[in-house]
C-alpha cells in the first residue's frame, strides 16, 4: 500500500468511471433526442468550449490551492455532478411518456432537462480535467522526485491502464444497458461513482500523508507571490514621480472600489487567462506542447467520425469492436516502446523516433484514399457548387446509396485501419514523451496553469477537426479529411523536431561548459 500503488488504484478507478460515463453519455443523448446526433454534437461543442475558456483558470486554481484540497474538491465535484446527472436521466427515462403527453409543457420541460444534463456533464468533465492535471501531471512528479526513470515508469503504467480500461469499461456498462435498461445503466454508474468517491478520497488522503513534499507547495508559492508583488511595487515606484507616488494609491483605491464586484472578478479572470497563455508561450517546451496539440486535429482515430465512416464502408459493429481492441493493444505496445527508447536514448531521441514511426504508419491511410474500394470522389465538390440544384440532389443521393452498400473492394478500408492501428504505437510513445518533458521542465509554481492551457490547446485543435467534418460530411469527401489530418500531424511533429534540435544544443552546452545557456529559448 505504498504511494505509487495507491496512485495507480485511484487513477484506475477514476479512468474506469470516466470511460463508462463517456460511453453511456453518448448513448443517453441519442436516446433523449430521438436517435439524432444534434444533441450529441451540442454536448461536444459545450465540453470543448468550456475547457478552452476555463483551462487557464483551472490551472491557476490548482497552483494557488493546497494539493490535497484541490484533489478532494475536484473528486467531489466530478462524482457529485455525475451522480446528479444520472438522477436527472433516470427521472427523464422513467417518465418520458408522461412528459411527451404534456403537449403544452413538453418543449419547456425537454429543453430544461437537456440543459441540466449537459451542464452537469460539462461540470463533471471540467472537474475531471482538474483531477487529471493534479494527480497525473503534478503529484507523480513530486512522488518520484528527481528519479526520471520512475517518472517514466509511472506515466507508462497509467497509460497502459487507460488503454486496457478503454476496452472493458464501455463493455461493462454497455452490457448492463443492453440486457436491462437505460434506467438500470444510470443506476449502475451512480452506484459506481458513490463507491469510487469514497475509495479515491481515502487513497489520495493516504498518499498525501505518506509523501510530505506534497504539503510544501502552498507555502512556497505564497512566498514567491509575495516576493514578486514586492519587487513589482518597488519597480513601479522607481518609475513614478513623487506626486504620482502619493496620489496613485488613492486613485487606484477609488477606481477599484467604484467597480462592481462582478466586474472586478471578471477582470481578474481575464488577467489570469492572459497570464496563463503568456506563461505557456514562454516555456522552453512550448513547441513540444504545441506539436502535441496539433495531433488532435485528425480524423485518423477511433472516434465517432471514423466509426461512422467505417459503417458506410460495410464494416460491422462486431468487427469494429475487434479493431478497437487491436488499437488498444497497439497503444500498449507504444508504452513499452517509450520505456525502452527513453532508457537507452533519452527523451529527445524517443520523441523523434516516435514521430517518424507515427507519420510513416499514417501514410497507409493516405494510400487508402486512392486504393480500390475508396469512395473518394473529386467531383462531389463541383456538384455542391454548381447551379443545377435538382441534378445535385439526385447525384448526391446516388452517391449516398452507393456509399451505404458494401464496397467493390476492401483494400481501401484495410489500408485505412491498418495505418490507424499501427500508428497508435508511435502516437502513444510520442504522447508520453511530451508529457514527461512538460513534467520535467515546467516550474512547480506554474505547473497547473501551463497544463491547463495545454488542455485548452488540445480541445481547440479538437474543435478544428470537428469543423473540418462539418464542412466535408460526405463519405466521398473523407479522403480530403485524411490528407488534411496528415498535414496537421506532420506540422505538429515538425514543431517537435525544432524543439528537439534546441534541446540537444542545450544538452551539448551543459556537457561542454558545465552550466546552462543564458538564452532561455535554447
Coordinates of C-alpha atoms in Angstrom, one line a residue:
X1 CA 0.0 0.0 0.0
X2 CA 2.8 2.4 -0.9
X3 CA 2.2 5.8 -2.6
X4 CA 2.7 4.6 -6.1
X5 CA 0.2 1.7 -5.7
X6 CA -2.4 4.0 -4.2
X7 CA -2.0 6.4 -7.1
X8 CA -2.4 3.6 -9.5
X9 CA -5.5 2.3 -7.8
X10 CA -7.0 5.8 -7.6
X11 CA -6.3 6.5 -11.3
X12 CA -7.7 3.2 -12.3
X13 CA -11.0 3.9 -10.5
X14 CA -11.2 7.4 -11.9
X15 CA -10.4 6.3 -15.5
X16 CA -12.9 3.4 -15.3
X17 CA -15.6 5.7 -14.2
X18 CA -14.7 8.3 -16.9
X19 CA -14.8 5.7 -19.7
X20 CA -18.1 4.3 -18.6
X21 CA -19.6 7.7 -18.3
X22 CA -18.4 9.0 -21.7
X23 CA -19.7 5.9 -23.5
X24 CA -23.0 5.9 -21.7
X25 CA -23.5 9.7 -22.1
X26 CA -23.2 9.4 -25.9
X27 CA -25.9 6.7 -25.9
X28 CA -28.2 8.6 -23.5
X29 CA -28.1 11.8 -25.5
X30 CA -29.1 9.9 -28.7
X31 CA -31.9 8.2 -26.9
X32 CA -33.2 11.5 -25.5
X33 CA -33.3 13.3 -28.8
X34 CA -34.9 10.6 -30.9
X35 CA -31.9 8.9 -32.5
X36 CA -30.4 12.2 -33.7
X37 CA -26.8 13.4 -33.4
X38 CA -27.7 17.1 -32.8
X39 CA -27.8 16.9 -29.0
X40 CA -24.5 14.9 -29.0
X41 CA -22.8 17.4 -31.2
X42 CA -24.1 20.3 -29.0
X43 CA -22.7 18.5 -25.9
X44 CA -19.3 18.0 -27.6
X45 CA -19.2 21.7 -28.5
X46 CA -20.0 22.8 -25.0
X47 CA -17.4 20.5 -23.4
X48 CA -14.7 21.6 -25.8
X49 CA -15.5 25.2 -25.5
X50 CA -15.7 25.2 -21.7
X51 CA -12.2 23.6 -21.3
X52 CA -10.9 26.1 -23.9
X53 CA -12.2 29.0 -21.9
X54 CA -11.7 27.8 -18.4
X55 CA -8.5 25.7 -18.8
X56 CA -6.2 28.5 -17.6
X57 CA -8.5 29.4 -14.7
X58 CA -8.5 25.7 -13.6
X59 CA -4.7 25.6 -13.8
X60 CA -4.4 28.8 -11.8
X61 CA -6.7 27.4 -9.1
X62 CA -4.5 24.3 -8.9
X63 CA -1.4 26.3 -8.5
X64 CA -2.8 28.6 -5.7
X65 CA -4.5 26.0 -3.5
X66 CA -3.0 23.2 -1.4
X67 CA -2.7 19.9 -3.3
X68 CA -5.0 17.9 -1.0
X69 CA -7.8 20.4 -1.2
X70 CA -7.6 20.6 -5.0
X71 CA -7.7 16.8 -5.3
X72 CA -10.6 16.4 -2.9
X73 CA -12.6 19.3 -4.3
X74 CA -12.1 18.0 -7.9
X75 CA -13.0 14.5 -6.9
X76 CA -16.1 15.6 -5.1
X77 CA -17.4 17.9 -7.8
X78 CA -16.8 15.3 -10.5
X79 CA -18.5 12.4 -8.8
X80 CA -21.4 14.5 -7.4
X81 CA -22.0 16.0 -10.9
X82 CA -22.2 12.6 -12.5
X83 CA -24.4 11.4 -9.7
X84 CA -26.8 14.3 -10.1
X85 CA -26.8 13.9 -13.9
X86 CA -27.7 10.2 -13.5
X87 CA -30.6 11.1 -11.2
X88 CA -31.9 13.5 -13.8
X89 CA -31.5 11.0 -16.6
X90 CA -33.3 8.3 -14.6
X91 CA -36.3 10.6 -14.0
X92 CA -36.4 11.5 -17.7
X93 CA -36.3 7.9 -18.9
X94 CA -38.8 6.8 -16.3
X95 CA -41.3 9.5 -17.0
X96 CA -40.6 10.1 -20.7
X97 CA -44.1 9.0 -21.9
X98 CA -45.8 11.4 -19.4
X99 CA -43.5 14.2 -20.5
X100 CA -44.4 13.6 -24.1
X101 CA -48.1 13.7 -23.3
X102 CA -47.8 17.2 -21.9
X103 CA -48.0 18.9 -25.3
X104 CA -48.0 22.5 -23.9
X105 CA -45.2 21.9 -21.5
X106 CA -43.3 19.3 -23.4
X107 CA -40.9 21.7 -25.1
X108 CA -40.1 23.6 -22.0
X109 CA -39.6 20.5 -19.8
X110 CA -37.5 18.8 -22.5
X111 CA -35.2 21.9 -23.0
X112 CA -34.8 22.2 -19.2
X113 CA -33.9 18.5 -18.9
X114 CA -31.4 18.7 -21.8
X115 CA -29.8 21.8 -20.4
X116 CA -29.5 20.2 -16.9
X117 CA -27.9 17.1 -18.3
X118 CA -25.4 19.0 -20.5
X119 CA -24.5 21.4 -17.7
X120 CA -23.9 18.7 -15.1
X121 CA -21.9 16.6 -17.6
X122 CA -19.8 19.5 -18.6
X123 CA -19.1 20.4 -14.9
X124 CA -18.1 16.8 -14.4
X125 CA -15.7 17.0 -17.3
X126 CA -14.1 20.2 -16.0
X127 CA -13.6 18.6 -12.6
X128 CA -12.1 15.5 -14.3
X129 CA -9.7 17.7 -16.2
X130 CA -8.6 19.4 -12.9
X131 CA -8.2 16.0 -11.2
X132 CA -6.1 14.6 -14.1
X133 CA -3.8 17.7 -14.0
X134 CA -3.4 17.5 -10.3
X135 CA -2.6 13.8 -9.9
X136 CA -1.1 12.8 -13.3
X137 CA 0.8 16.0 -14.0
X138 CA 1.8 17.2 -10.5
X139 CA 1.5 14.5 -7.8
X140 CA 3.5 11.8 -9.5
X141 CA 6.3 14.3 -10.3
X142 CA 6.6 15.0 -6.5
X143 CA 6.3 11.4 -5.6
X144 CA 9.1 10.3 -7.9
X145 CA 11.3 13.3 -7.0
X146 CA 14.4 13.5 -9.2
X147 CA 14.2 9.9 -10.4
X148 CA 13.2 10.3 -14.1
X149 CA 13.2 6.6 -14.7
X150 CA 10.4 6.1 -12.0
X151 CA 8.5 9.1 -13.5
X152 CA 8.6 7.5 -17.0
X153 CA 7.5 4.2 -15.5
X154 CA 4.5 5.7 -13.7
X155 CA 3.5 7.6 -16.8
X156 CA 3.7 4.5 -18.9
X157 CA 1.8 2.4 -16.3
X158 CA -1.1 4.9 -16.1
X159 CA -1.3 5.0 -19.9
X160 CA -1.4 1.2 -20.0
X161 CA -4.3 1.1 -17.6
X162 CA -6.1 3.7 -19.7
X163 CA -5.8 1.6 -22.8
X164 CA -6.9 -1.6 -21.1
X165 CA -9.8 0.1 -19.3
X166 CA -10.9 1.7 -22.5
X167 CA -11.8 -1.8 -23.7
X168 CA -13.6 -3.3 -20.7
X169 CA -15.3 -0.2 -19.1
X170 CA -17.6 0.6 -22.0
X171 CA -18.3 -3.1 -22.4
X172 CA -19.4 -3.5 -18.8
X173 CA -21.9 -0.6 -18.8
X174 CA -23.0 -1.5 -22.4
X175 CA -24.0 -5.0 -21.3
X176 CA -26.0 -3.6 -18.4
X177 CA -27.8 -1.1 -20.7
X178 CA -28.4 -3.8 -23.3
X179 CA -29.7 -6.6 -21.0
X180 CA -31.5 -4.3 -18.5
X181 CA -32.5 -0.8 -19.5
X182 CA -31.1 2.8 -19.6
X183 CA -32.5 3.4 -16.1
X184 CA -30.6 0.5 -14.7
X185 CA -27.5 1.7 -16.6
X186 CA -27.8 5.1 -14.9
X187 CA -28.2 3.4 -11.6
X188 CA -25.1 1.3 -12.2
X189 CA -23.0 4.4 -13.0
X190 CA -24.5 6.2 -10.0
X191 CA -23.5 3.4 -7.6
X192 CA -20.0 3.2 -9.1
X193 CA -19.4 6.9 -8.6
X194 CA -20.5 6.8 -5.0
X195 CA -18.2 3.9 -4.1
X196 CA -15.4 5.3 -6.2
X197 CA -15.7 8.7 -4.5
X198 CA -15.2 7.1 -1.1
X199 CA -12.3 4.9 -2.1
X200 CA -10.4 7.5 -4.1
X201 CA -10.8 10.0 -1.3
X202 CA -9.2 7.6 1.2
X203 CA -6.4 6.6 -1.2
X204 CA -5.5 10.2 -2.1
X205 CA -5.6 11.3 1.5
X206 CA -3.3 8.4 2.4
X207 CA -0.8 9.4 -0.4
X208 CA -0.8 12.9 0.9
X209 CA 0.1 11.7 4.3
X210 CA 2.8 9.3 3.1
X211 CA 4.6 11.9 0.9
X212 CA 5.4 15.0 3.0
X213 CA 6.7 17.1 0.0
X214 CA 3.1 17.2 -1.3
X215 CA 2.2 19.6 1.5
X216 CA 5.0 22.1 0.8
X217 CA 3.7 23.8 -2.4
X218 CA 1.2 26.3 -0.9
X219 CA 3.8 27.9 1.4
X220 CA 6.4 28.1 -1.3
X221 CA 4.1 29.6 -3.8
X222 CA 2.8 32.1 -1.2
X223 CA 6.3 33.3 -0.5
X224 CA 7.1 33.6 -4.2
X225 CA 4.0 35.5 -4.9
X226 CA 4.8 37.9 -2.1
X227 CA 8.3 38.5 -3.3
X228 CA 7.0 39.1 -6.8
X229 CA 4.5 41.6 -5.6
X230 CA 7.1 43.5 -3.5
X231 CA 9.5 43.6 -6.5
X232 CA 6.7 44.8 -8.7
X233 CA 5.8 47.6 -6.3
X234 CA 9.4 48.7 -6.0
X235 CA 9.9 48.7 -9.7
X236 CA 6.7 50.7 -10.3
X237 CA 7.6 53.2 -7.5
X238 CA 11.1 53.8 -9.1
X239 CA 9.5 55.0 -12.3
X240 CA 6.9 57.3 -10.8
X241 CA 7.2 60.9 -9.9
X242 CA 6.9 61.9 -6.1
X243 CA 3.5 63.4 -6.7
X244 CA 2.3 60.3 -8.6
X245 CA 3.5 58.1 -5.8
X246 CA 1.3 59.9 -3.3
X247 CA -1.8 60.2 -5.5
X248 CA -1.7 56.9 -7.3
X249 CA -2.6 54.6 -4.4
X250 CA -5.6 56.7 -3.5
X251 CA -6.7 57.0 -7.2
X252 CA -6.3 53.2 -7.7
X253 CA -8.3 52.5 -4.5
X254 CA -11.1 54.8 -5.6
X255 CA -11.2 53.3 -9.1
X256 CA -11.3 49.8 -7.7
X257 CA -14.0 50.4 -5.2
X258 CA -16.2 52.1 -7.8
X259 CA -16.3 49.0 -9.9
X260 CA -19.0 46.4 -9.1
X261 CA -17.8 43.1 -7.5
X262 CA -18.8 41.1 -10.6
X263 CA -16.7 43.3 -12.9
X264 CA -13.7 43.0 -10.6
X265 CA -13.9 39.3 -10.6
X266 CA -14.3 39.3 -14.4
X267 CA -11.2 41.5 -14.7
X268 CA -9.2 39.1 -12.5
X269 CA -10.4 36.1 -14.6
X270 CA -9.4 37.7 -17.8
X271 CA -6.0 38.7 -16.4
X272 CA -5.5 35.1 -15.2
X273 CA -6.3 33.7 -18.6
X274 CA -3.9 36.2 -20.3
X275 CA -1.1 35.4 -17.8
X276 CA -1.7 31.7 -18.3
X277 CA -1.3 31.9 -22.1
X278 CA 1.8 34.1 -21.6
X279 CA 3.3 31.6 -19.2
X280 CA 2.6 28.7 -21.7
X281 CA 4.3 30.6 -24.5
X282 CA 7.5 31.4 -22.6
X283 CA 8.1 27.8 -21.5
X284 CA 11.1 26.1 -23.0
X285 CA 8.9 23.1 -24.0
X286 CA 6.3 25.4 -25.8
X287 CA 6.9 23.9 -29.2
X288 CA 6.7 20.3 -28.0
X289 CA 3.4 21.0 -26.3
X290 CA 2.0 22.9 -29.3
X291 CA 3.1 20.0 -31.5
X292 CA 1.2 17.6 -29.4
X293 CA -1.9 19.8 -29.6
X294 CA -1.7 19.7 -33.4
X295 CA -2.1 15.9 -33.3
X296 CA -5.7 16.4 -32.1
X297 CA -6.7 17.8 -35.5
X298 CA -7.2 14.4 -37.1
X299 CA -9.9 12.0 -38.2
X300 CA -7.5 9.1 -38.1
X301 CA -8.5 7.8 -34.7
X302 CA -11.2 5.6 -33.2
X303 CA -13.8 8.3 -32.6
X304 CA -17.4 8.7 -33.7
X305 CA -16.3 10.1 -37.1
X306 CA -14.0 7.2 -38.1
X307 CA -16.6 4.8 -36.7
X308 CA -19.4 6.3 -38.8
X309 CA -17.2 6.2 -41.9
X310 CA -16.5 2.5 -41.3
X311 CA -20.2 1.8 -41.1
X312 CA -20.7 3.4 -44.6
X313 CA -18.0 1.1 -45.9
X314 CA -19.7 -2.1 -44.8
X315 CA -17.8 -2.7 -41.5
X316 CA -20.0 -4.4 -39.0
X317 CA -20.2 -3.5 -35.3
X318 CA -18.6 -6.7 -34.1
X319 CA -15.6 -6.3 -36.5
X320 CA -15.3 -2.7 -35.4
X321 CA -15.1 -3.7 -31.7
X322 CA -12.3 -6.1 -32.6
X323 CA -10.4 -3.3 -34.4
X324 CA -10.8 -1.1 -31.3
X325 CA -9.3 -3.9 -29.2
X326 CA -6.4 -4.2 -31.6
X327 CA -6.0 -0.4 -31.4
X328 CA -5.8 -0.6 -27.6
X329 CA -3.2 -3.4 -27.8
X330 CA -1.2 -1.2 -30.2
X331 CA -1.3 1.6 -27.7
X332 CA 0.1 -0.8 -25.1
X333 CA 3.0 -1.6 -27.4
X334 CA 3.6 2.2 -27.7
X335 CA 4.0 2.5 -23.9
X336 CA 6.5 -0.3 -23.9
X337 CA 8.4 1.2 -26.8
X338 CA 8.6 4.5 -24.9
X339 CA 10.1 3.0 -21.8
X340 CA 12.7 1.1 -23.9
X341 CA 13.7 4.1 -26.1
X342 CA 13.8 6.5 -23.2
X343 CA 16.1 4.2 -21.2
X344 CA 18.6 3.8 -23.9
X345 CA 18.5 7.1 -26.0
X346 CA 16.8 9.7 -23.8
X347 CA 13.6 11.7 -24.2
X348 CA 14.5 13.8 -27.2
X349 CA 15.5 10.9 -29.4
X350 CA 12.5 8.9 -28.2
X351 CA 10.2 11.7 -29.5
X352 CA 12.0 11.8 -32.8
X353 CA 11.7 8.1 -33.4
X354 CA 8.1 8.0 -32.3
X355 CA 7.3 10.9 -34.6
X356 CA 8.8 9.1 -37.6
X357 CA 7.0 5.9 -36.8
X358 CA 3.7 7.7 -36.4
X359 CA 3.9 9.5 -39.7
X360 CA 5.2 6.5 -41.6
X361 CA 2.2 4.4 -40.4
X362 CA -0.3 7.1 -41.3
X363 CA 1.0 7.1 -44.9
X364 CA -1.0 3.8 -45.2
X365 CA -4.1 5.9 -44.6
X366 CA -3.2 8.3 -47.4
X367 CA -2.6 5.3 -49.7
X368 CA -6.1 4.1 -48.8
X369 CA -7.6 7.2 -50.3
X370 CA -6.5 6.2 -53.8
X371 CA -6.8 2.4 -53.3
X372 CA -9.5 0.2 -54.9
X373 CA -12.8 0.4 -53.0
X374 CA -12.3 4.0 -51.8
X375 CA -15.4 6.3 -52.2
X376 CA -13.1 9.3 -52.7
X377 CA -14.6 11.5 -55.5
X378 CA -13.3 14.9 -56.5
X379 CA -16.5 15.6 -58.5
X380 CA -18.6 15.9 -55.4
X381 CA -17.2 19.4 -54.6
X382 CA -18.1 20.7 -58.1
X383 CA -21.6 19.2 -57.6
X384 CA -22.0 21.2 -54.4
X385 CA -21.1 24.5 -56.0
X386 CA -22.9 24.1 -59.4
X387 CA -26.2 25.8 -60.2
X388 CA -28.4 22.8 -61.1
X389 CA -29.7 22.0 -57.6
X390 CA -32.1 19.2 -58.7
X391 CA -29.3 17.4 -60.5
X392 CA -27.1 17.9 -57.4
X393 CA -29.7 16.2 -55.2
X394 CA -30.1 13.2 -57.5
X395 CA -26.4 12.7 -57.8
X396 CA -25.7 13.1 -54.1
X397 CA -28.5 10.6 -53.3
X398 CA -26.9 8.1 -55.7
X399 CA -23.5 8.6 -54.1
X400 CA -25.0 8.2 -50.7
X401 CA -26.8 4.9 -51.6
X402 CA -23.6 3.7 -53.2
X403 CA -21.6 4.5 -50.0
X404 CA -24.0 2.7 -47.8
X405 CA -23.7 -0.6 -49.7
X406 CA -20.7 -2.9 -49.5
X407 CA -17.8 -1.5 -51.5
X408 CA -16.4 -3.3 -54.5
X409 CA -13.1 -3.9 -52.8
X410 CA -12.0 -3.8 -49.1
X411 CA -8.4 -2.9 -49.9
X412 CA -9.0 0.8 -49.1
X413 CA -10.6 0.2 -45.7
X414 CA -8.0 -2.4 -44.8
X415 CA -5.2 0.1 -45.5
X416 CA -7.0 2.8 -43.6
X417 CA -7.5 0.8 -40.4
X418 CA -4.1 -0.8 -40.7
X419 CA -2.5 2.6 -40.7
X420 CA -4.7 3.9 -37.8
X421 CA -4.0 0.9 -35.6
X422 CA -0.2 0.7 -36.3
X423 CA 0.1 4.5 -35.9
X424 CA -1.0 4.2 -32.2
X425 CA 2.4 2.7 -31.3
X426 CA 4.2 5.9 -32.3
X427 CA 1.4 8.2 -31.2
X428 CA 1.3 7.0 -27.6
X429 CA 5.0 6.8 -27.4
X430 CA 5.2 10.4 -28.6
X431 CA 2.4 11.5 -26.2
X432 CA 4.3 10.0 -23.2
X433 CA 7.5 11.8 -24.4
X434 CA 5.9 15.2 -24.5
X435 CA 4.0 14.6 -21.2
X436 CA 7.3 13.8 -19.4
X437 CA 9.0 16.8 -21.0
X438 CA 6.3 19.0 -19.7
X439 CA 6.5 17.5 -16.2
X440 CA 10.3 17.9 -16.0
X441 CA 10.7 21.4 -17.5
X442 CA 7.7 23.3 -16.2
X443 CA 8.4 25.1 -12.8
X444 CA 6.3 23.8 -9.9
X445 CA 4.7 27.2 -9.4
X446 CA 3.3 27.2 -13.0
X447 CA 2.7 23.5 -13.4
X448 CA -1.1 23.8 -13.0
X449 CA -1.7 26.8 -15.2
X450 CA 0.6 25.7 -18.0
X451 CA -1.0 22.2 -18.1
X452 CA -4.5 23.9 -18.0
X453 CA -3.6 25.9 -21.1
X454 CA -2.2 22.8 -22.7
X455 CA -5.6 21.1 -22.2
X456 CA -7.2 24.2 -23.8
X457 CA -4.9 23.9 -26.8
X458 CA -5.8 20.3 -27.2
X459 CA -9.5 21.0 -27.1
X460 CA -9.1 23.9 -29.5
X461 CA -7.4 21.7 -32.1
X462 CA -10.0 19.1 -31.5
X463 CA -12.7 21.6 -32.4
X464 CA -10.9 22.4 -35.6
X465 CA -11.2 18.7 -36.7
X466 CA -15.0 18.8 -35.9
X467 CA -15.3 21.9 -38.1
X468 CA -13.5 20.1 -40.9
X469 CA -16.0 17.3 -40.7
X470 CA -19.0 19.7 -40.7
X471 CA -17.6 21.3 -43.9
X472 CA -17.0 17.9 -45.6
X473 CA -19.5 15.4 -44.1
X474 CA -19.9 13.0 -47.1
X475 CA -18.1 9.7 -47.3
X476 CA -16.8 10.7 -50.7
X477 CA -15.1 13.7 -49.1
X478 CA -13.4 11.6 -46.3
X479 CA -10.2 11.4 -48.4
X480 CA -9.7 15.1 -48.1
X481 CA -10.0 14.9 -44.4
X482 CA -7.4 12.2 -44.3
X483 CA -4.9 14.2 -46.3
X484 CA -5.6 17.4 -44.2
X485 CA -5.2 15.4 -41.0
X486 CA -1.8 14.1 -42.1
X487 CA -0.7 17.7 -42.8
X488 CA -1.7 18.7 -39.3
X489 CA 0.2 15.7 -37.8
X490 CA 3.3 16.4 -39.8
X491 CA 3.2 20.1 -38.7
X492 CA 3.0 19.0 -35.1
X493 CA 5.9 16.7 -35.5
X494 CA 8.0 19.4 -37.3
X495 CA 7.4 21.6 -34.3
X496 CA 8.7 18.9 -32.0
X497 CA 11.8 18.4 -34.3
X498 CA 12.6 22.1 -33.9
X499 CA 12.3 21.8 -30.1
X500 CA 14.4 18.6 -30.1
X501 CA 17.2 20.3 -32.0
X502 CA 17.3 23.1 -29.4
X503 CA 17.1 20.5 -26.6
X504 CA 20.2 18.7 -28.0
X505 CA 22.0 22.0 -28.3
X506 CA 21.2 22.8 -24.7
X507 CA 22.5 19.4 -23.6
X508 CA 25.7 19.9 -25.6
X509 CA 26.3 23.3 -24.0
X510 CA 25.7 21.9 -20.5
X511 CA 28.1 18.9 -21.1
X512 CA 30.9 21.1 -22.5
X513 CA 30.7 24.1 -20.2
X514 CA 29.1 22.6 -17.2
X515 CA 26.4 25.3 -17.0
X516 CA 23.1 26.1 -18.6
X517 CA 23.0 28.6 -21.5
X518 CA 21.9 32.1 -20.8
X519 CA 19.3 32.2 -23.6
X520 CA 16.2 30.5 -22.2
X521 CA 14.9 29.7 -25.7
X522 CA 17.9 27.4 -26.2

